[in-house]
Amino acid sequence: MAQLAGQPVVILPEGTQRYVGRDAQRLNILAARIIAETVRTTLGPKGMDKMLVDSLGDIVITNDGATILDEMDIQHPAAKMMVEVAKTQDKEAGDGTTTAVVIAGELLRKAEELLDQNIHPSIVIKGYALAAEKAQEILDEIAKDVDVEDAEILKKAAVTSITGKAAEEEREYLAEIAVEAVRQVAEKVDGTYKVDLDNIKFEKKEGGSVRDTRLIRGVVIDKEVVHPGMPKRVEGAKIALINEALEVKETETDAEIRITSPEQLQAFLEQEEKMLREMVEKIREVGANVVFVQKGIDDLAQHYLAKYGILAVRRVKKSDMEKLAKATGAKIVTNVRDLTSEDLGEAELVEQRKVAGENMIFVEGCKNPKAVTILIRGGTEHVVDEVERALEDAVKVVKDIVEDGKIVAAGGAPEIELAIRLDEFAKEVGGKEQLAIENFAEALKVIPRTLAENAGLDPIEILVKVIAAHKEKGPTVGVDVFEGEPADMMEKGVIAPVRVTKQAIKSASEAAIMILRIDDVIAASKLEKDKGGEGGSDFGSDLD
């Protein structure tokens, strides 16, 4: 509200909250840092887990940064930006979500120190942008080229990404599954590999142990055979994929059929039966002994299919149909009449099996399947969910290396190298930006420091030791949290795709810069609460 010649001018509605200048920056930085602190304890092999309970009482237990932030009901707009950092990291690199958020939080903490010294946000932003750009160059320099055909390297990266998650007891076994799955679906395009993760299907079933998780070279479908008279097991399967209902079609427009005598009714029913039999005859004629139908199958059609010993499954999801096509080499046919023997796919075995008391269809033994399924087992629902998250991360990490062919040491080694090199770079830049670049470098040390803290070690002592060893022995020296000493992470097999570290620094610096740019927050009043409570924004209240 402003005064104009004694008249009040109302610009914003009642109940609006506004924070300007340092207040806005302080609140935004605080909110973002709280988010970073929340996930910080989950970082590394010795990180702890979080239990999240939603409004319905559903429980999620995880230490996956992206999952934690996704499950939290976050209100503050600056805090929501940190959630976006984790989501972007998960989408682009697949792993390192916690790293990205922790770095973003530390960058903001270091920026606040500069703002308290009356350094203008624009200078901090410029310094951070220079540092982030230089960091990408340094990472390209220290990244090591690897042979993407080398399964051992891929396995080490997968093991590194699984370590610290609930499934780590079986990390070697799960890493092998992840590597095998990615190598199976990888396709060479113009000399480089491309991996479409949609071709790796995760199917979860409680029961058994994590060790019972396995890779199926084909597709597992959570459906059952439609008719009890059909075979439950077909060897040497010839598979037809039909995107049409095996039913008598209804007319497109509203139509009325007038039947005036029993003979006409009989003829009508016989015609329907004939049409259905012809459909089934066509399937049998081309040599198919297994049929997957995206839509429904009429009872009569089921009867004929069972009579001819054809295994049929109905209402199969479109995504599963596409995976079946990729795995078996079959073509999806929209009209049964167009079906030919060339359209059929092949599999050594199609079988209905009971998994955890439920029927599932296994399509196995495909020649060179470009779609595979990982059947995940575990003692409880929470274990199965966490194994799935661990495997998803592992699969994405292997994909990154297969596509890029570049790795870096993990365990805080790249962050220490960046901190040392950016300190030198800051001196070259000079001016007030030098301070911002030095603070950026200092912020990156939060990763090795947090790894040490989460392992119950003295972070300052470890950091001093690791930096000294790093300067002496090179950029692969990081924190060995099991021994509590500096160690060469490459030798230990603790490695990560360079894409993970590059994306983490890119996402973190961009988010920090965006939050630092904000100097005015105008929060509209909330709508009246359902329980007759007062309106008014709670922009600041969730920080109290």
XYZ file of C-alpha atoms in Angstrom:
544
model
C 0.000 0.000 0.000
C 1.331 3.433 -0.832
C 0.166 6.984 0.017
C -0.633 9.407 -2.819
C -1.700 12.942 -1.744
C -3.135 11.479 1.439
C -5.040 8.766 -0.469
C -3.976 5.132 0.175
C -3.274 3.195 -3.067
C -3.844 -0.551 -2.677
C -1.534 -2.477 -5.013
C -1.437 -5.956 -3.485
C -4.400 -7.713 -1.884
C -4.732 -8.056 1.868
C -2.760 -10.913 3.399
C 0.053 -10.739 0.819
C 3.530 -11.113 2.312
C 6.534 -9.427 0.800
C 10.226 -9.867 1.564
C 12.721 -7.482 -0.034
C 16.509 -7.366 -0.483
C 18.605 -9.147 2.169
C 15.513 -10.521 3.910
C 14.388 -12.282 0.735
C 17.872 -13.656 0.089
C 18.332 -14.776 3.700
C 15.002 -16.626 3.767
C 15.568 -18.308 0.395
C 19.103 -19.369 1.285
C 17.927 -20.704 4.640
C 15.127 -22.740 3.052
C 17.470 -24.248 0.443
C 20.111 -25.033 3.069
C 17.565 -26.820 5.279
C 16.778 -29.132 2.345
C 20.500 -29.785 1.765
C 21.014 -30.527 5.484
C 18.080 -32.954 5.429
C 19.622 -35.225 2.771
C 23.243 -34.650 3.754
C 23.339 -37.502 6.291
C 22.398 -39.999 3.554
C 25.563 -39.376 1.492
C 28.128 -42.090 0.969
C 28.576 -45.769 1.842
C 27.974 -45.073 5.533
C 25.017 -42.731 4.974
C 21.842 -43.175 7.015
C 18.294 -43.752 5.717
C 15.172 -41.611 6.064
C 11.702 -42.856 6.907
C 8.989 -40.812 5.225
C 5.348 -41.217 6.193
C 2.733 -39.597 3.970
C -0.741 -38.336 4.924
C -2.245 -41.773 4.237
C 0.279 -43.471 6.498
C 2.258 -45.055 3.647
C 5.909 -45.484 4.541
C 8.986 -45.060 2.343
C 12.417 -45.965 3.729
C 15.298 -44.832 1.520
C 18.546 -42.916 1.298
C 18.063 -41.947 -2.349
C 18.168 -38.123 -2.497
C 15.659 -37.741 -5.338
C 13.157 -40.109 -3.682
C 13.419 -38.365 -0.292
C 12.780 -34.921 -1.765
C 10.035 -36.220 -4.028
C 8.193 -37.800 -1.098
C 8.506 -34.733 1.174
C 5.613 -32.285 1.037
C 7.659 -29.117 0.528
C 5.908 -25.737 0.573
C 8.664 -23.141 0.374
C 9.330 -21.995 -3.222
C 13.148 -21.807 -2.837
C 13.164 -25.264 -1.247
C 11.168 -26.545 -4.234
C 14.027 -25.398 -6.481
C 16.312 -27.801 -4.599
C 13.884 -30.609 -5.351
C 14.222 -29.682 -9.034
C 18.028 -30.020 -8.710
C 17.594 -33.613 -7.520
C 15.039 -34.409 -10.239
C 17.269 -33.008 -12.993
C 20.266 -34.945 -11.687
C 18.207 -38.142 -11.593
C 16.930 -37.619 -15.131
C 20.254 -36.637 -16.713
C 22.774 -38.805 -14.845
C 20.753 -41.221 -12.727
C 22.997 -41.047 -9.667
C 24.529 -38.317 -7.511
C 21.224 -36.695 -6.517
C 22.308 -36.207 -2.886
C 25.702 -34.859 -4.038
C 24.030 -32.242 -6.248
C 21.704 -31.021 -3.486
C 24.452 -30.931 -0.824
C 26.764 -28.922 -3.130
C 23.934 -26.474 -3.933
C 23.262 -25.959 -0.228
C 26.948 -25.393 0.537
C 27.334 -22.957 -2.390
C 24.501 -20.890 -0.904
C 26.044 -21.017 2.585
C 29.339 -19.738 1.173
C 27.511 -17.087 -0.866
C 25.800 -15.846 2.283
C 29.206 -15.275 3.910
C 30.111 -13.015 0.983
C 26.767 -11.194 1.098
C 27.394 -10.534 4.824
C 30.630 -8.822 3.782
C 28.557 -6.488 1.563
C 29.692 -8.078 -1.679
C 26.953 -7.586 -4.275
C 25.046 -10.726 -5.391
C 25.925 -9.945 -9.038
C 29.638 -10.352 -8.259
C 29.013 -13.644 -6.436
C 26.902 -14.850 -9.379
C 29.611 -13.933 -11.895
C 32.302 -15.689 -9.835
C 30.161 -18.807 -9.433
C 29.404 -18.916 -13.157
C 33.130 -18.683 -13.999
C 33.967 -21.370 -11.454
C 31.241 -23.722 -12.694
C 32.454 -23.364 -16.285
C 36.076 -23.968 -15.272
C 35.007 -27.004 -13.204
C 33.517 -28.629 -16.326
C 36.839 -28.141 -18.176
C 38.835 -29.619 -15.284
C 36.535 -32.654 -15.101
C 37.039 -33.274 -18.835
C 40.815 -33.169 -18.251
C 40.865 -35.613 -15.326
C 38.262 -38.024 -16.786
C 39.736 -41.327 -17.856
C 38.717 -43.040 -21.097
C 37.593 -46.631 -20.684
C 36.671 -49.490 -22.973
C 32.878 -49.714 -22.827
C 33.140 -53.429 -23.664
C 35.009 -53.980 -20.375
C 32.379 -55.562 -18.118
C 34.681 -55.343 -15.090
C 34.828 -51.517 -15.204
C 31.049 -51.306 -15.659
C 30.529 -53.643 -12.711
C 32.795 -51.552 -10.451
C 30.767 -48.418 -11.272
C 27.510 -50.272 -10.593
C 28.844 -51.591 -7.258
C 29.913 -48.037 -6.294
C 26.403 -46.701 -6.953
C 24.706 -49.522 -4.971
C 27.078 -49.232 -1.969
C 25.395 -47.397 0.879
C 21.883 -48.415 -0.133
C 19.806 -51.038 1.669
C 20.647 -53.615 -0.990
C 24.420 -53.391 -0.555
C 24.801 -56.902 0.949
C 24.090 -58.265 -2.534
C 25.778 -55.415 -4.413
C 28.104 -57.662 -6.472
C 25.195 -59.809 -7.607
C 22.900 -56.852 -8.398
C 25.730 -55.028 -10.213
C 26.191 -58.022 -12.518
C 22.460 -57.990 -13.321
C 22.560 -54.229 -14.070
C 25.601 -54.558 -16.369
C 24.138 -57.553 -18.186
C 20.800 -55.771 -18.714
C 22.379 -52.605 -20.147
C 24.761 -54.514 -22.439
C 21.858 -56.570 -23.758
C 19.720 -53.572 -24.766
C 22.586 -51.281 -25.924
C 22.458 -50.552 -29.649
C 25.373 -49.291 -31.734
C 24.539 -46.189 -33.771
C 27.275 -44.607 -35.928
C 30.070 -46.176 -33.884
C 28.697 -45.155 -30.480
C 26.354 -46.975 -28.155
C 22.884 -45.759 -27.272
C 20.881 -47.216 -24.403
C 17.128 -46.739 -24.106
C 16.239 -47.524 -20.494
C 12.582 -48.028 -21.459
C 13.735 -51.399 -22.799
C 14.668 -52.571 -19.304
C 11.535 -53.523 -17.412
C 11.454 -53.747 -13.619
C 8.907 -56.201 -12.247
C 8.609 -56.345 -8.440
C 7.283 -59.203 -6.324
C 7.573 -59.525 -2.563
C 8.820 -62.830 -1.193
C 12.078 -64.724 -1.307
C 15.286 -62.803 -0.723
C 17.197 -60.129 -2.641
C 19.367 -62.967 -3.971
C 16.318 -64.311 -5.849
C 16.304 -61.176 -8.041
C 17.182 -62.177 -11.585
C 17.523 -61.017 -15.149
C 15.126 -62.516 -17.675
C 16.351 -62.382 -21.284
C 12.887 -61.553 -22.455
C 9.753 -60.126 -20.900
C 7.779 -60.920 -17.754
C 4.128 -59.874 -17.810
C 1.958 -59.607 -14.733
C -1.001 -61.385 -16.356
C -2.317 -64.923 -16.627
C -3.520 -67.238 -19.374
C -7.147 -66.328 -20.222
C -8.642 -69.835 -20.361
C -8.071 -72.817 -18.046
C -8.029 -75.203 -21.026
C -5.012 -73.505 -22.620
C -1.453 -74.835 -22.237
C 0.503 -73.149 -19.414
C 3.853 -73.870 -21.045
C 4.821 -73.589 -24.715
C 8.329 -74.469 -25.916
C 9.568 -73.170 -29.271
C 6.992 -70.400 -29.114
C 5.808 -68.586 -32.244
C 4.339 -65.373 -30.901
C 1.656 -63.150 -32.444
C 1.128 -59.634 -31.070
C -2.321 -58.269 -31.867
C -3.492 -54.733 -31.165
C -7.136 -55.563 -31.756
C -9.903 -57.152 -29.734
C -10.641 -60.775 -30.625
C -14.312 -59.930 -30.308
C -17.179 -59.162 -32.669
C -16.956 -55.435 -33.354
C -19.828 -53.218 -32.379
C -21.048 -50.732 -34.953
C -19.532 -47.252 -34.843
C -22.948 -45.571 -34.896
C -26.019 -46.422 -32.837
C -27.733 -49.182 -34.777
C -30.713 -51.386 -34.155
C -30.988 -54.950 -35.480
C -34.560 -56.142 -35.795
C -34.946 -59.909 -35.487
C -38.442 -61.218 -36.105
C -37.988 -64.996 -36.016
C -35.945 -67.632 -34.123
C -34.244 -68.607 -37.424
C -32.904 -65.066 -37.865
C -31.593 -65.071 -34.304
C -29.910 -68.421 -34.928
C -28.374 -67.113 -38.153
C -27.162 -63.973 -36.351
C -25.498 -66.007 -33.586
C -23.950 -68.403 -36.105
C -22.528 -65.465 -38.079
C -20.957 -64.063 -34.899
C -19.475 -67.460 -34.118
C -18.171 -67.801 -37.671
C -16.419 -64.415 -37.518
C -14.718 -65.328 -34.241
C -13.713 -68.766 -35.543
C -12.223 -67.176 -38.677
C -10.082 -64.881 -36.515
C -8.765 -67.846 -34.522
C -8.307 -69.935 -37.695
C -6.166 -67.146 -39.139
C -3.939 -67.132 -36.040
C -3.593 -70.913 -36.192
C -2.979 -70.856 -39.976
C 0.100 -68.603 -39.753
C 1.615 -70.972 -37.178
C 1.241 -68.954 -33.969
C 1.032 -70.952 -30.741
C 1.163 -67.955 -28.367
C -0.992 -64.801 -28.702
C -0.726 -61.537 -26.785
C -3.729 -59.273 -27.304
C -3.774 -55.622 -26.257
C -7.562 -55.605 -25.930
C -10.194 -58.187 -24.960
C -10.765 -61.785 -26.097
C -14.356 -63.031 -26.461
C -15.301 -66.167 -24.476
C -15.982 -68.070 -27.682
C -12.639 -67.019 -29.170
C -10.990 -68.217 -25.935
C -12.688 -71.583 -26.388
C -11.380 -72.003 -29.951
C -7.867 -70.852 -28.990
C -7.834 -73.397 -26.140
C -9.122 -76.094 -28.505
C -6.184 -75.480 -30.865
C -3.685 -75.482 -27.950
C -2.801 -71.796 -28.322
C -1.708 -69.893 -25.187
C -3.420 -66.480 -25.111
C -3.078 -63.431 -22.843
C -5.408 -60.433 -23.025
C -5.359 -56.751 -22.015
C -1.581 -56.520 -22.218
C -0.308 -52.959 -21.678
C 0.916 -51.052 -24.733
C 4.387 -50.633 -23.179
C 4.577 -54.408 -22.597
C 3.510 -55.077 -26.193
C 6.345 -52.860 -27.408
C 8.836 -54.680 -25.168
C 7.571 -58.045 -26.430
C 8.103 -56.843 -30.003
C 11.674 -55.766 -29.166
C 12.460 -58.991 -27.301
C 10.923 -61.567 -29.673
C 11.239 -59.794 -33.028
C 7.462 -59.932 -33.580
C 5.540 -57.153 -35.325
C 2.456 -55.679 -33.661
C -0.490 -56.274 -36.007
C -3.600 -54.066 -35.881
C -5.844 -56.377 -37.882
C -5.881 -60.167 -37.482
C -6.625 -60.607 -41.189
C -3.272 -58.988 -42.026
C -1.294 -61.421 -39.848
C 1.418 -63.378 -41.701
C 4.054 -65.866 -40.548
C 6.724 -63.121 -40.991
C 4.993 -61.080 -38.275
C 5.561 -63.755 -35.637
C 8.226 -63.511 -32.965
C 10.177 -66.347 -31.408
C 11.071 -67.454 -27.895
C 12.392 -70.738 -26.550
C 9.802 -70.768 -23.804
C 6.560 -69.037 -22.838
C 5.317 -70.197 -19.460
C 2.863 -69.221 -16.748
C 4.514 -69.439 -13.329
C 3.438 -68.628 -9.824
C 5.553 -65.885 -8.243
C 4.672 -64.932 -4.664
C 1.268 -66.591 -5.077
C 0.394 -64.712 -8.283
C 0.477 -65.934 -11.865
C 2.907 -64.276 -14.257
C 3.765 -64.989 -17.874
C 7.484 -65.488 -18.621
C 8.695 -65.077 -22.211
C 12.262 -66.396 -22.135
C 15.116 -67.534 -24.333
C 14.768 -64.873 -27.029
C 17.640 -64.929 -29.561
C 18.998 -61.398 -29.194
C 16.428 -59.561 -27.101
C 16.538 -55.774 -27.239
C 14.217 -55.670 -24.234
C 14.849 -57.476 -20.953
C 13.154 -57.749 -17.555
C 14.640 -57.617 -14.080
C 12.416 -59.529 -11.661
C 13.060 -58.005 -8.244
C 12.481 -60.039 -5.089
C 12.878 -59.191 -1.409
C 11.511 -60.012 2.024
C 9.223 -56.995 2.408
C 7.647 -54.304 0.252
C 10.183 -51.731 1.507
C 13.137 -53.974 0.681
C 11.798 -54.623 -2.830
C 11.267 -50.870 -3.408
C 14.776 -50.001 -2.201
C 16.347 -52.762 -4.338
C 14.482 -51.319 -7.330
C 15.871 -47.832 -6.599
C 19.392 -49.244 -6.209
C 19.123 -51.162 -9.474
C 17.715 -48.142 -11.322
C 20.721 -46.062 -10.184
C 23.143 -48.854 -11.134
C 21.554 -49.300 -14.566
C 21.724 -45.538 -15.247
C 25.368 -45.345 -14.144
C 26.314 -48.228 -16.464
C 24.351 -46.537 -19.270
C 26.329 -43.286 -18.726
C 29.664 -45.100 -19.084
C 28.513 -47.159 -22.092
C 27.386 -43.956 -23.857
C 30.241 -41.614 -22.808
C 33.169 -44.000 -22.238
C 34.572 -41.730 -19.482
C 34.944 -42.238 -15.733
C 36.384 -40.429 -12.702
C 37.373 -41.723 -9.277
C 34.604 -41.365 -6.675
C 34.871 -40.997 -2.902
C 35.283 -37.229 -2.965
C 38.388 -37.362 -5.212
C 37.058 -35.187 -8.093
C 35.675 -32.577 -5.662
C 39.074 -32.243 -3.935
C 40.831 -31.917 -7.295
C 38.334 -29.228 -8.356
C 38.766 -27.363 -5.043
C 42.581 -27.289 -5.451
C 42.500 -26.299 -9.141
C 39.751 -23.665 -8.705
C 41.780 -22.019 -5.915
C 44.619 -21.540 -8.421
C 42.141 -20.336 -11.069
C 40.740 -17.737 -8.610
C 44.169 -16.072 -8.322
C 44.353 -15.772 -12.124
C 40.913 -14.105 -12.260
C 41.598 -11.602 -9.435
C 39.200 -8.827 -8.372
C 36.172 -9.419 -6.159
C 35.204 -12.423 -8.300
C 38.291 -14.136 -6.867
C 36.528 -14.320 -3.496
C 33.457 -15.936 -5.058
C 35.556 -18.529 -6.932
C 37.518 -19.337 -3.749
C 34.247 -19.824 -1.877
C 32.974 -22.052 -4.699
C 36.141 -24.154 -4.362
C 35.732 -24.309 -0.586
C 32.075 -25.358 -0.971
C 33.071 -28.431 -3.018
C 35.008 -29.789 -0.044
C 31.639 -30.423 1.591
C 31.493 -33.805 -0.216
C 34.659 -35.417 1.235
C 33.903 -33.746 4.577
C 30.377 -35.193 4.651
C 31.611 -38.660 3.623
C 33.949 -38.596 6.629
C 31.256 -37.234 8.990
C 28.719 -39.869 7.975
C 31.285 -42.587 8.667
C 31.833 -41.261 12.202
C 35.331 -39.942 11.413
C 36.854 -36.578 12.325
C 36.047 -34.530 9.176
C 38.773 -31.886 9.645
C 41.536 -34.402 10.313
C 40.489 -36.575 7.349
C 40.182 -33.575 5.017
C 43.671 -32.314 5.870
C 45.153 -35.797 5.325
C 43.284 -36.402 2.068
C 44.168 -33.011 0.561
C 47.868 -33.533 1.414
C 47.839 -37.057 -0.103
C 45.867 -35.793 -3.106
C 48.421 -33.076 -3.888
C 51.219 -35.625 -3.620
C 49.714 -38.644 -5.430
C 47.290 -37.165 -7.960
C 43.601 -36.601 -8.719
C 42.356 -40.111 -7.891
C 42.965 -39.894 -4.131
C 39.777 -39.675 -2.075
C 38.317 -40.661 1.302
C 38.297 -44.359 2.188
C 35.482 -44.310 4.752
C 36.045 -47.942 5.735
C 39.710 -47.477 6.676
C 39.393 -43.823 7.687
C 42.421 -42.925 5.549
C 43.195 -41.345 2.139
C 43.232 -43.941 -0.658
C 43.560 -44.178 -4.441
C 39.924 -44.651 -5.425
C 40.714 -45.950 -8.938
C 42.784 -48.765 -7.413
C 39.980 -49.525 -4.963
C 37.519 -49.722 -7.876
C 35.421 -46.856 -6.506
C 34.486 -45.128 -9.749
C 31.671 -43.097 -11.261
C 30.769 -41.816 -14.735
C 32.137 -38.305 -15.336
C 28.580 -37.354 -16.370
C 27.381 -37.740 -12.746
C 29.923 -35.267 -11.313
C 29.589 -32.816 -14.214
C 25.815 -32.751 -13.967
C 25.893 -32.418 -10.153
C 28.070 -29.295 -10.358
C 26.079 -27.891 -13.273
C 22.694 -28.378 -11.535
C 23.963 -27.193 -8.132
C 25.615 -24.012 -9.442
C 22.631 -23.105 -11.643
C 20.209 -23.534 -8.721
C 22.440 -21.505 -6.369
C 22.779 -18.713 -8.946
C 19.013 -18.651 -9.538
C 18.285 -18.350 -5.796
C 20.934 -15.627 -5.393
C 19.332 -13.563 -8.173
C 16.082 -13.206 -6.211
C 15.869 -9.989 -4.177
C 12.108 -9.661 -3.811
C 9.553 -12.291 -2.846
C 5.853 -11.502 -3.103
C 3.731 -14.316 -1.716
C -0.013 -14.148 -2.334
C -2.316 -14.985 0.552
C -3.434 -18.593 0.674
C -7.080 -19.435 0.059
C -9.281 -19.865 3.123
C -8.510 -23.139 4.832
C -11.213 -25.837 4.630
C -11.663 -25.882 8.398
C -12.625 -22.227 8.491
C -9.106 -21.158 9.462
C -7.678 -17.791 8.526
C -6.134 -17.227 5.082
C -2.703 -15.661 4.727
C 0.562 -16.897 3.256
C 2.753 -19.280 5.229
C 5.791 -18.334 3.142
C 7.955 -17.650 6.156
C 6.157 -19.867 8.649
C 7.609 -23.160 7.491
C 11.062 -21.873 8.336
C 10.235 -20.977 11.930
